[in-house]
Amino acid sequence: MAEKLLEIKNLKQHFNVGKSNMVKAVDGITFDIYKGETLGLVGESGCGKSTTGRTIIRLYNATDGQVLFNGENVHGKKSNNQLKAFNRKMQMIFQDPYASLNPRMTVADIIAEGIDIHGLAKSKTERMERVYELLETVGLNKEHANRYPHEFSGGQRQRIGIARALAVEPEFIIADEPISALDVSIQAQVVNLMKKLQREKGLTYLFIAHDLSMVKYISDRIGVMYFGKLVELTTAEELYSNPLHPYTQSLLSAIPLPDPESERTRQRKTYDPAVHQYSADDKVEMREVRPGHFVYCSEKEFAQYQKEYKS
Ligand SMILES: Nc1ncnc2c1ncn2[C@@H]1O[C@H](COP(=O)(O)OP(=O)(O)OP(=O)(O)O)[C@@H](O)[C@H]1O
Ligand SMILES: [Mg+2]
């Protein structure tokens, strides 16, 4: 059994909007992330994917719940040194590689920011050597070090963002739609780079996406979110071959098929949350329908999913 790197337990992030409104962006999600895996997180716009990532990495304080990293509570009371150590272990890559890179800083300074904060280089020379090495690692080169972000293409900027994240030698990277803003032709290159880095450095990824084709390619397991809840979680292969939650089925039915003939006859399934009809005493929770295949459901639905699976 693989080792758990993160345990997310009943995590909630509720935002107060105005005087009397509350958005339950993340509303009680529970899942583990194993060492060395890529966990994909999908769901339509506004379902809470980014908020989940941001809360895990402590950009927000959690409204409720726990995040354990190597067994240690990320959100508990911490000294500044402990917080700094966490910041080093968890890094984030963002969707828009332009907005997330300071336009006034050279690539070298952008990449070395974490090295400076955490005192990872003993001298200026060592710092620059580290920057050059990181540039090579992400498929750029020395000559790029003294240039500014605007001189690069979208794909190259994302490589700079990746180098910046790697600079502090993290164990875990949250990638929030890292390829959505890139040309399709560049997307695979960045994903392949991320895969290569994962193999070489034993990294663990939380890969947030709303494009279901790319996420299948990169993820070992995939979680599906709907309105702040995780509704299904299983291996990538299993999710696509045996989706059980009606929302997952609807999401998958929206993927265009490569074969024109099947695409012409593709049936889109719409999801109607009213199909669930939960009553007050229904215990609705993540239940393991098959080993490693979790679905958010009541006991009655659980029995139904099991039957469905057998037939
Ligand atoms: N800082 C905030 N304050 C108030 N509401 C917020 C905040 N951040 C997010 N929300 C709301 O929380 C919900 C979830 O947003 P989130 O950005 O996590 O969704 P997402 O799944 O990442 O969507 P997308 O695919 O568009 O990136 C949305 O209704 C959003 O408007
Ligand atoms: Mg988002």
mmCIF file of C-alpha atoms and ligand atoms in Angstrom:
data_model
loop_
_atom_site.group_PDB
_atom_site.id
_atom_site.type_symbol
_atom_site.label_atom_id
_atom_site.label_comp_id
_atom_site.label_asym_id
_atom_site.label_seq_id
_atom_site.Cartn_x
_atom_site.Cartn_y
_atom_site.Cartn_z
ATOM 1 C CA MET A 1 0.000 0.000 0.000
ATOM 2 C CA ALA A 2 1.336 3.398 -0.965
ATOM 3 C CA GLU A 3 2.210 5.860 1.771
ATOM 4 C CA LYS A 4 -0.041 8.849 2.406
ATOM 5 C CA LEU A 5 1.580 12.236 1.931
ATOM 6 C CA LEU A 6 -1.571 14.262 2.597
ATOM 7 C CA GLU A 7 -4.757 13.474 4.442
ATOM 8 C CA ILE A 8 -7.555 15.940 3.866
ATOM 9 C CA LYS A 9 -10.290 15.475 6.430
ATOM 10 C CA ASN A 10 -13.703 17.110 6.216
ATOM 11 C CA LEU A 11 -12.128 20.286 4.838
ATOM 12 C CA LYS A 12 -14.405 23.318 4.566
ATOM 13 C CA GLN A 13 -13.894 26.767 3.147
ATOM 14 C CA HIS A 14 -16.855 29.079 3.489
ATOM 15 C CA PHE A 15 -16.589 32.680 2.319
ATOM 16 C CA ASN A 16 -18.713 35.491 3.666
ATOM 17 C CA VAL A 17 -19.945 37.581 0.796
ATOM 18 C CA GLY A 18 -21.560 40.851 1.778
ATOM 19 C CA LYS A 19 -23.516 40.975 5.010
ATOM 20 C CA SER A 20 -25.730 37.959 4.821
ATOM 21 C CA ASN A 21 -24.410 35.692 2.101
ATOM 22 C CA MET A 22 -22.112 32.762 2.457
ATOM 23 C CA VAL A 23 -20.503 30.751 -0.314
ATOM 24 C CA LYS A 24 -19.681 27.197 0.689
ATOM 25 C CA ALA A 25 -16.838 26.971 -1.830
ATOM 26 C CA VAL A 26 -15.510 23.787 -0.228
ATOM 27 C CA ASP A 27 -17.987 21.974 1.927
ATOM 28 C CA GLY A 28 -16.568 19.011 3.785
ATOM 29 C CA ILE A 29 -14.254 17.027 1.537
ATOM 30 C CA THR A 30 -12.196 14.045 2.636
ATOM 31 C CA PHE A 31 -9.479 12.335 0.625
ATOM 32 C CA ASP A 32 -5.850 11.221 0.759
ATOM 33 C CA ILE A 33 -2.996 11.945 -1.609
ATOM 34 C CA TYR A 34 -0.339 9.236 -1.843
ATOM 35 C CA LYS A 35 3.379 9.827 -2.139
ATOM 36 C CA GLY A 36 4.489 10.058 -5.748
ATOM 37 C CA GLU A 37 1.040 10.088 -7.298
ATOM 38 C CA THR A 38 -0.805 12.651 -9.378
ATOM 39 C CA LEU A 39 -4.284 13.264 -8.110
ATOM 40 C CA GLY A 40 -6.412 15.077 -10.657
ATOM 41 C CA LEU A 41 -9.231 17.316 -9.469
ATOM 42 C CA VAL A 42 -11.977 18.092 -11.965
ATOM 43 C CA GLY A 43 -15.381 19.714 -12.056
ATOM 44 C CA GLU A 44 -17.095 22.637 -13.711
ATOM 45 C CA SER A 45 -16.165 26.259 -13.133
ATOM 46 C CA GLY A 46 -16.907 27.448 -9.606
ATOM 47 C CA CYS A 47 -17.157 23.993 -8.005
ATOM 48 C CA GLY A 48 -14.309 24.784 -5.589
ATOM 49 C CA LYS A 49 -11.175 23.271 -7.148
ATOM 50 C CA SER A 50 -8.922 26.297 -6.732
ATOM 51 C CA THR A 51 -10.262 26.993 -3.250
ATOM 52 C CA THR A 52 -9.436 23.403 -2.289
ATOM 53 C CA GLY A 53 -5.853 23.826 -3.517
ATOM 54 C CA ARG A 54 -5.466 27.229 -1.908
ATOM 55 C CA THR A 55 -6.792 26.014 1.416
ATOM 56 C CA ILE A 56 -4.539 22.952 1.429
ATOM 57 C CA ILE A 57 -1.498 25.148 0.865
ATOM 58 C CA ARG A 58 -2.728 27.629 3.513
ATOM 59 C CA LEU A 59 -3.310 30.607 1.251
ATOM 60 C CA TYR A 60 -6.620 30.563 3.153
ATOM 61 C CA ASN A 61 -7.323 29.484 6.697
ATOM 62 C CA ALA A 62 -9.686 26.545 6.654
ATOM 63 C CA THR A 63 -13.191 27.183 7.964
ATOM 64 C CA ASP A 64 -13.168 23.652 9.341
ATOM 65 C CA GLY A 65 -11.451 20.315 8.922
ATOM 66 C CA GLN A 66 -7.852 19.216 8.788
ATOM 67 C CA VAL A 67 -4.995 18.853 6.371
ATOM 68 C CA LEU A 68 -2.272 16.486 7.485
ATOM 69 C CA PHE A 69 1.054 16.584 5.672
ATOM 70 C CA ASN A 70 3.237 13.587 6.571
ATOM 71 C CA GLY A 71 0.903 13.183 9.524
ATOM 72 C CA GLU A 72 1.297 16.756 10.746
ATOM 73 C CA ASN A 73 -1.592 19.224 10.880
ATOM 74 C CA VAL A 74 -0.878 22.029 8.423
ATOM 75 C CA HIS A 75 -3.497 24.348 9.864
ATOM 76 C CA GLY A 76 -2.679 23.873 13.527
ATOM 77 C CA LYS A 77 -0.761 26.401 15.626
ATOM 78 C CA LYS A 78 2.749 26.713 14.265
ATOM 79 C CA SER A 79 5.910 28.628 14.956
ATOM 80 C CA ASN A 80 7.324 30.777 12.153
ATOM 81 C CA ASN A 81 10.011 28.211 11.502
ATOM 82 C CA GLN A 82 7.480 25.415 11.182
ATOM 83 C CA LEU A 83 5.421 27.530 8.764
ATOM 84 C CA LYS A 84 8.498 28.245 6.704
ATOM 85 C CA ALA A 85 9.262 24.522 6.530
ATOM 86 C CA PHE A 86 5.742 23.826 5.246
ATOM 87 C CA ASN A 87 6.028 26.590 2.669
ATOM 88 C CA ARG A 88 9.089 24.895 1.341
ATOM 89 C CA LYS A 89 7.532 21.454 1.112
ATOM 90 C CA MET A 90 4.408 22.600 -0.723
ATOM 91 C CA GLN A 91 4.516 24.746 -3.824
ATOM 92 C CA MET A 92 1.960 25.967 -6.307
ATOM 93 C CA ILE A 93 1.954 26.457 -10.072
ATOM 94 C CA PHE A 94 -0.698 28.756 -11.477
ATOM 95 C CA GLN A 95 -2.850 28.904 -14.569
ATOM 96 C CA ASP A 96 -1.657 32.203 -15.910
ATOM 97 C CA PRO A 97 2.122 32.072 -16.018
ATOM 98 C CA TYR A 98 2.253 35.738 -16.962
ATOM 99 C CA ALA A 99 0.169 37.135 -14.121
ATOM 100 C CA SER A 100 2.042 34.998 -11.605
ATOM 101 C CA LEU A 101 5.527 36.202 -12.616
ATOM 102 C CA ASN A 102 6.617 39.663 -11.529
ATOM 103 C CA PRO A 103 7.255 41.564 -14.817
ATOM 104 C CA ARG A 104 9.950 43.730 -13.220
ATOM 105 C CA MET A 105 12.078 40.855 -12.010
ATOM 106 C CA THR A 106 14.610 38.952 -14.078
ATOM 107 C CA VAL A 107 14.035 35.267 -14.560
ATOM 108 C CA ALA A 108 17.026 34.581 -12.299
ATOM 109 C CA ASP A 109 15.534 36.611 -9.452
ATOM 110 C CA ILE A 110 12.111 35.052 -9.940
ATOM 111 C CA ILE A 111 13.522 31.555 -9.772
ATOM 112 C CA ALA A 112 15.864 32.384 -6.894
ATOM 113 C CA GLU A 113 13.177 33.973 -4.709
ATOM 114 C CA GLY A 114 12.621 30.804 -2.712
ATOM 115 C CA ILE A 115 16.347 30.066 -2.591
ATOM 116 C CA ASP A 116 16.845 33.488 -0.984
ATOM 117 C CA ILE A 117 13.924 33.208 1.443
ATOM 118 C CA HIS A 118 15.026 29.818 2.674
ATOM 119 C CA GLY A 119 18.759 30.544 2.542
ATOM 120 C CA LEU A 120 19.476 27.617 0.243
ATOM 121 C CA ALA A 121 22.578 29.062 -1.420
ATOM 122 C CA LYS A 122 25.759 29.911 0.476
ATOM 123 C CA SER A 123 27.098 32.378 -2.059
ATOM 124 C CA LYS A 124 26.082 34.439 -5.106
ATOM 125 C CA THR A 125 27.892 31.956 -7.318
ATOM 126 C CA GLU A 126 26.086 29.007 -5.800
ATOM 127 C CA ARG A 127 22.784 30.861 -6.210
ATOM 128 C CA MET A 128 23.407 31.463 -9.919
ATOM 129 C CA GLU A 129 24.603 27.902 -10.465
ATOM 130 C CA ARG A 130 21.380 26.677 -8.925
ATOM 131 C CA VAL A 131 19.370 28.996 -11.218
ATOM 132 C CA TYR A 132 21.219 27.733 -14.314
ATOM 133 C CA GLU A 133 20.661 24.163 -13.242
ATOM 134 C CA LEU A 134 16.944 24.792 -12.732
ATOM 135 C CA LEU A 135 16.649 26.473 -16.135
ATOM 136 C CA GLU A 136 18.198 23.385 -17.739
ATOM 137 C CA THR A 137 15.915 21.113 -15.738
ATOM 138 C CA VAL A 138 12.826 22.762 -17.228
ATOM 139 C CA GLY A 139 14.183 22.878 -20.774
ATOM 140 C CA LEU A 140 15.426 26.472 -20.830
ATOM 141 C CA ASN A 141 19.050 27.630 -20.658
ATOM 142 C CA LYS A 142 21.579 29.937 -19.032
ATOM 143 C CA GLU A 143 21.016 32.721 -21.526
ATOM 144 C CA HIS A 144 17.457 33.104 -20.286
ATOM 145 C CA ALA A 145 18.508 34.036 -16.747
ATOM 146 C CA ASN A 146 18.831 37.787 -17.229
ATOM 147 C CA ARG A 147 15.728 38.293 -19.321
ATOM 148 C CA TYR A 148 12.259 39.419 -18.229
ATOM 149 C CA PRO A 149 8.996 37.423 -18.335
ATOM 150 C CA HIS A 150 7.514 39.353 -21.289
ATOM 151 C CA GLU A 151 10.319 38.087 -23.528
ATOM 152 C CA PHE A 152 8.990 34.534 -23.279
ATOM 153 C CA SER A 153 6.163 32.555 -24.832
ATOM 154 C CA GLY A 154 3.363 31.175 -22.663
ATOM 155 C CA GLY A 155 4.885 27.714 -22.534
ATOM 156 C CA GLN A 156 8.297 29.080 -21.597
ATOM 157 C CA ARG A 157 6.748 31.218 -18.864
ATOM 158 C CA GLN A 158 5.087 28.179 -17.416
ATOM 159 C CA ARG A 159 8.504 26.488 -17.427
ATOM 160 C CA ILE A 160 9.840 29.447 -15.432
ATOM 161 C CA GLY A 161 6.950 29.018 -12.981
ATOM 162 C CA ILE A 162 7.849 25.358 -12.626
ATOM 163 C CA ALA A 163 11.542 26.188 -12.080
ATOM 164 C CA ARG A 164 10.543 28.670 -9.383
ATOM 165 C CA ALA A 165 8.487 26.003 -7.622
ATOM 166 C CA LEU A 166 11.296 23.430 -7.885
ATOM 167 C CA ALA A 167 13.904 25.828 -6.518
ATOM 168 C CA VAL A 168 12.997 25.034 -2.913
ATOM 169 C CA GLU A 169 12.941 21.265 -3.530
ATOM 170 C CA PRO A 170 9.307 20.689 -2.605
ATOM 171 C CA GLU A 171 7.689 17.306 -2.036
ATOM 172 C CA PHE A 172 4.232 18.351 -3.150
ATOM 173 C CA ILE A 173 3.083 20.660 -5.956
ATOM 174 C CA ILE A 174 -0.412 21.959 -6.524
ATOM 175 C CA ALA A 175 -0.836 22.788 -10.190
ATOM 176 C CA ASP A 176 -3.968 24.897 -10.691
ATOM 177 C CA GLU A 177 -4.900 24.554 -14.370
ATOM 178 C CA PRO A 178 -1.252 24.913 -15.370
ATOM 179 C CA ILE A 179 -1.905 24.321 -19.057
ATOM 180 C CA SER A 180 -5.355 25.850 -19.630
ATOM 181 C CA ALA A 181 -3.937 29.147 -20.854
ATOM 182 C CA LEU A 182 -1.494 27.489 -23.281
ATOM 183 C CA ASP A 183 -1.843 26.579 -26.947
ATOM 184 C CA VAL A 184 -2.938 22.996 -27.391
ATOM 185 C CA SER A 185 0.357 22.204 -29.132
ATOM 186 C CA ILE A 186 2.290 23.379 -26.056
ATOM 187 C CA GLN A 187 0.064 21.739 -23.439
ATOM 188 C CA ALA A 188 1.449 18.236 -23.937
ATOM 189 C CA GLN A 189 5.028 19.504 -23.681
ATOM 190 C CA VAL A 190 4.393 21.089 -20.304
ATOM 191 C CA VAL A 191 2.516 18.030 -19.058
ATOM 192 C CA ASN A 192 5.334 15.762 -20.232
ATOM 193 C CA LEU A 193 7.855 17.963 -18.460
ATOM 194 C CA MET A 194 5.815 17.708 -15.267
ATOM 195 C CA LYS A 195 5.687 13.918 -15.631
ATOM 196 C CA LYS A 196 9.430 13.685 -16.178
ATOM 197 C CA LEU A 197 10.131 15.857 -13.120
ATOM 198 C CA GLN A 198 7.795 13.727 -11.076
ATOM 199 C CA ARG A 199 9.676 10.551 -12.000
ATOM 200 C CA GLU A 200 13.075 12.094 -11.381
ATOM 201 C CA LYS A 201 12.276 13.845 -8.117
ATOM 202 C CA GLY A 202 9.548 11.655 -6.664
ATOM 203 C CA LEU A 203 7.117 14.591 -6.609
ATOM 204 C CA THR A 204 3.482 14.359 -5.644
ATOM 205 C CA TYR A 205 0.972 16.453 -7.596
ATOM 206 C CA LEU A 206 -2.512 17.761 -7.113
ATOM 207 C CA PHE A 207 -3.443 18.607 -10.694
ATOM 208 C CA ILE A 208 -6.488 20.849 -11.046
ATOM 209 C CA ALA A 209 -8.171 20.937 -14.433
ATOM 210 C CA HIS A 210 -11.474 21.222 -16.111
ATOM 211 C CA ASP A 211 -10.323 19.609 -19.321
ATOM 212 C CA LEU A 212 -11.003 15.929 -18.855
ATOM 213 C CA SER A 213 -8.829 14.590 -21.654
ATOM 214 C CA MET A 214 -5.517 15.982 -20.388
ATOM 215 C CA VAL A 215 -6.269 15.166 -16.774
ATOM 216 C CA LYS A 216 -6.821 11.518 -17.689
ATOM 217 C CA TYR A 217 -3.392 11.421 -19.284
ATOM 218 C CA ILE A 218 -1.509 12.865 -16.331
ATOM 219 C CA SER A 219 -3.462 11.533 -13.322
ATOM 220 C CA ASP A 220 -3.161 8.271 -11.431
ATOM 221 C CA ARG A 221 -6.413 8.960 -9.631
ATOM 222 C CA ILE A 222 -9.090 11.565 -10.223
ATOM 223 C CA GLY A 223 -11.509 13.299 -7.876
ATOM 224 C CA VAL A 224 -14.672 14.889 -9.224
ATOM 225 C CA MET A 225 -16.069 17.965 -7.466
ATOM 226 C CA TYR A 226 -19.559 19.360 -7.619
ATOM 227 C CA PHE A 227 -20.637 22.448 -5.658
ATOM 228 C CA GLY A 228 -18.003 22.191 -2.960
ATOM 229 C CA LYS A 229 -18.312 18.435 -2.518
ATOM 230 C CA LEU A 230 -16.188 15.583 -3.764
ATOM 231 C CA VAL A 231 -18.684 13.245 -5.450
ATOM 232 C CA GLU A 232 -16.426 10.536 -6.848
ATOM 233 C CA LEU A 233 -12.811 9.433 -6.476
ATOM 234 C CA THR A 234 -11.021 6.543 -8.123
ATOM 235 C CA THR A 235 -8.221 5.642 -10.533
ATOM 236 C CA ALA A 236 -8.205 7.513 -13.831
ATOM 237 C CA GLU A 237 -8.910 4.349 -15.777
ATOM 238 C CA GLU A 238 -11.763 3.271 -13.539
ATOM 239 C CA LEU A 239 -13.366 6.714 -13.603
ATOM 240 C CA TYR A 240 -13.579 6.733 -17.387
ATOM 241 C CA SER A 241 -14.661 3.104 -17.749
ATOM 242 C CA ASN A 242 -17.062 2.891 -14.792
ATOM 243 C CA PRO A 243 -18.291 6.309 -13.738
ATOM 244 C CA LEU A 244 -20.959 5.809 -11.075
ATOM 245 C CA HIS A 245 -22.088 9.194 -9.817
ATOM 246 C CA PRO A 246 -24.573 10.742 -12.263
ATOM 247 C CA TYR A 247 -22.635 14.003 -12.199
ATOM 248 C CA THR A 248 -19.443 12.213 -13.296
ATOM 249 C CA GLN A 249 -21.390 10.478 -16.047
ATOM 250 C CA SER A 250 -22.697 13.816 -17.261
ATOM 251 C CA LEU A 251 -19.219 15.364 -17.176
ATOM 252 C CA LEU A 252 -17.727 12.495 -19.173
ATOM 253 C CA SER A 253 -20.531 12.538 -21.707
ATOM 254 C CA ALA A 254 -19.503 16.119 -22.560
ATOM 255 C CA ILE A 255 -16.075 15.079 -23.882
ATOM 256 C CA PRO A 256 -16.015 15.233 -27.681
ATOM 257 C CA LEU A 257 -15.043 11.918 -29.283
ATOM 258 C CA PRO A 258 -12.164 11.778 -31.770
ATOM 259 C CA ASP A 259 -14.034 9.508 -34.179
ATOM 260 C CA PRO A 260 -16.448 11.669 -36.248
ATOM 261 C CA GLU A 261 -19.019 8.875 -36.543
ATOM 262 C CA SER A 262 -19.278 8.301 -32.783
ATOM 263 C CA GLU A 263 -19.077 12.054 -32.181
ATOM 264 C CA ARG A 264 -22.126 12.558 -34.392
ATOM 265 C CA THR A 265 -24.178 10.140 -32.329
ATOM 266 C CA ARG A 266 -22.719 11.013 -28.921
ATOM 267 C CA GLN A 267 -25.443 11.335 -26.286
ATOM 268 C CA ARG A 268 -24.974 14.072 -23.729
ATOM 269 C CA LYS A 269 -26.261 13.211 -20.296
ATOM 270 C CA THR A 270 -27.568 16.055 -18.219
ATOM 271 C CA TYR A 271 -27.212 15.948 -14.469
ATOM 272 C CA ASP A 272 -30.197 16.701 -12.295
ATOM 273 C CA PRO A 273 -29.279 16.900 -8.583
ATOM 274 C CA ALA A 274 -32.942 16.200 -7.795
ATOM 275 C CA VAL A 275 -32.364 12.506 -8.637
ATOM 276 C CA HIS A 276 -30.832 12.040 -5.195
ATOM 277 C CA GLN A 277 -33.867 12.787 -3.002
ATOM 278 C CA TYR A 278 -31.969 12.642 0.282
ATOM 279 C CA SER A 279 -33.947 12.742 3.489
ATOM 280 C CA ALA A 280 -32.764 14.213 6.782
ATOM 281 C CA ASP A 281 -31.650 10.870 8.266
ATOM 282 C CA ASP A 282 -29.790 9.698 5.173
ATOM 283 C CA LYS A 283 -26.116 9.546 5.958
ATOM 284 C CA VAL A 284 -24.657 10.898 2.746
ATOM 285 C CA GLU A 285 -20.912 10.355 2.595
ATOM 286 C CA MET A 286 -18.042 8.971 0.528
ATOM 287 C CA ARG A 287 -18.578 5.212 0.357
ATOM 288 C CA GLU A 288 -16.250 2.652 -1.185
ATOM 289 C CA VAL A 289 -18.300 0.894 -3.852
ATOM 290 C CA ARG A 290 -15.311 -1.104 -5.115
ATOM 291 C CA PRO A 291 -11.818 -1.195 -3.591
ATOM 292 C CA GLY A 292 -10.426 2.292 -4.165
ATOM 293 C CA HIS A 293 -13.578 3.561 -5.886
ATOM 294 C CA PHE A 294 -15.420 6.089 -3.704
ATOM 295 C CA VAL A 295 -18.766 7.693 -4.444
ATOM 296 C CA TYR A 296 -20.624 10.315 -2.440
ATOM 297 C CA CYS A 297 -23.943 8.639 -1.713
ATOM 298 C CA SER A 298 -26.571 7.506 0.744
ATOM 299 C CA GLU A 299 -26.815 3.916 1.912
ATOM 300 C CA LYS A 300 -29.603 3.254 -0.544
ATOM 301 C CA GLU A 301 -27.622 4.668 -3.450
ATOM 302 C CA PHE A 302 -24.622 2.683 -2.308
ATOM 303 C CA ALA A 303 -26.545 -0.568 -2.683
ATOM 304 C CA GLN A 304 -27.778 0.576 -6.070
ATOM 305 C CA TYR A 305 -24.262 1.468 -7.289
ATOM 306 C CA GLN A 306 -23.005 -1.936 -6.196
ATOM 307 C CA LYS A 307 -25.757 -3.648 -8.127
ATOM 308 C CA GLU A 308 -25.090 -1.470 -11.161
ATOM 309 C CA TYR A 309 -21.449 -2.413 -10.973
ATOM 310 C CA LYS A 310 -22.123 -6.137 -10.970
ATOM 311 C CA SER A 311 -24.407 -6.045 -13.989
HETATM 312 N N1 LIG B 1 -12.034 34.791 -2.074
HETATM 313 C C1 LIG B 1 -13.307 34.473 -2.312
HETATM 314 N N2 LIG B 1 -14.332 35.145 -1.747
HETATM 315 C C2 LIG B 1 -15.611 34.812 -1.981
HETATM 316 N N3 LIG B 1 -15.993 33.813 -2.792
HETATM 317 C C3 LIG B 1 -15.031 33.111 -3.403
HETATM 318 C C4 LIG B 1 -13.640 33.385 -3.204
HETATM 319 N N4 LIG B 1 -12.914 32.521 -3.958
HETATM 320 C C5 LIG B 1 -13.792 31.727 -4.576
HETATM 321 N N5 LIG B 1 -15.061 32.072 -4.261
HETATM 322 C C6 LIG B 1 -16.288 31.400 -4.718
HETATM 323 O O1 LIG B 1 -16.174 30.040 -4.346
HETATM 324 C C7 LIG B 1 -16.671 29.179 -5.356
HETATM 325 C C8 LIG B 1 -15.591 28.241 -5.817
HETATM 326 O O2 LIG B 1 -14.591 28.974 -6.508
HETATM 327 P P1 LIG B 1 -13.245 28.330 -7.071
HETATM 328 O O3 LIG B 1 -12.439 29.430 -7.644
HETATM 329 O O4 LIG B 1 -12.626 27.503 -6.017
HETATM 330 O O5 LIG B 1 -13.803 27.386 -8.212
HETATM 331 P P2 LIG B 1 -13.018 26.573 -9.363
HETATM 332 O O6 LIG B 1 -13.576 25.190 -9.330
HETATM 333 O O7 LIG B 1 -11.565 26.742 -9.195
HETATM 334 O O8 LIG B 1 -13.521 27.285 -10.695
HETATM 335 P P3 LIG B 1 -12.744 27.554 -12.101
HETATM 336 O O9 LIG B 1 -12.807 26.270 -12.863
HETATM 337 O O10 LIG B 1 -13.538 28.622 -12.746
HETATM 338 O O11 LIG B 1 -11.330 27.978 -11.773
HETATM 339 C C9 LIG B 1 -17.213 30.090 -6.451
HETATM 340 O O12 LIG B 1 -18.580 30.281 -6.223
HETATM 341 C C10 LIG B 1 -16.446 31.381 -6.226
HETATM 342 O O13 LIG B 1 -17.175 32.490 -6.678
HETATM 343 MG MG MG B 2 -10.054 27.603 -10.380
#
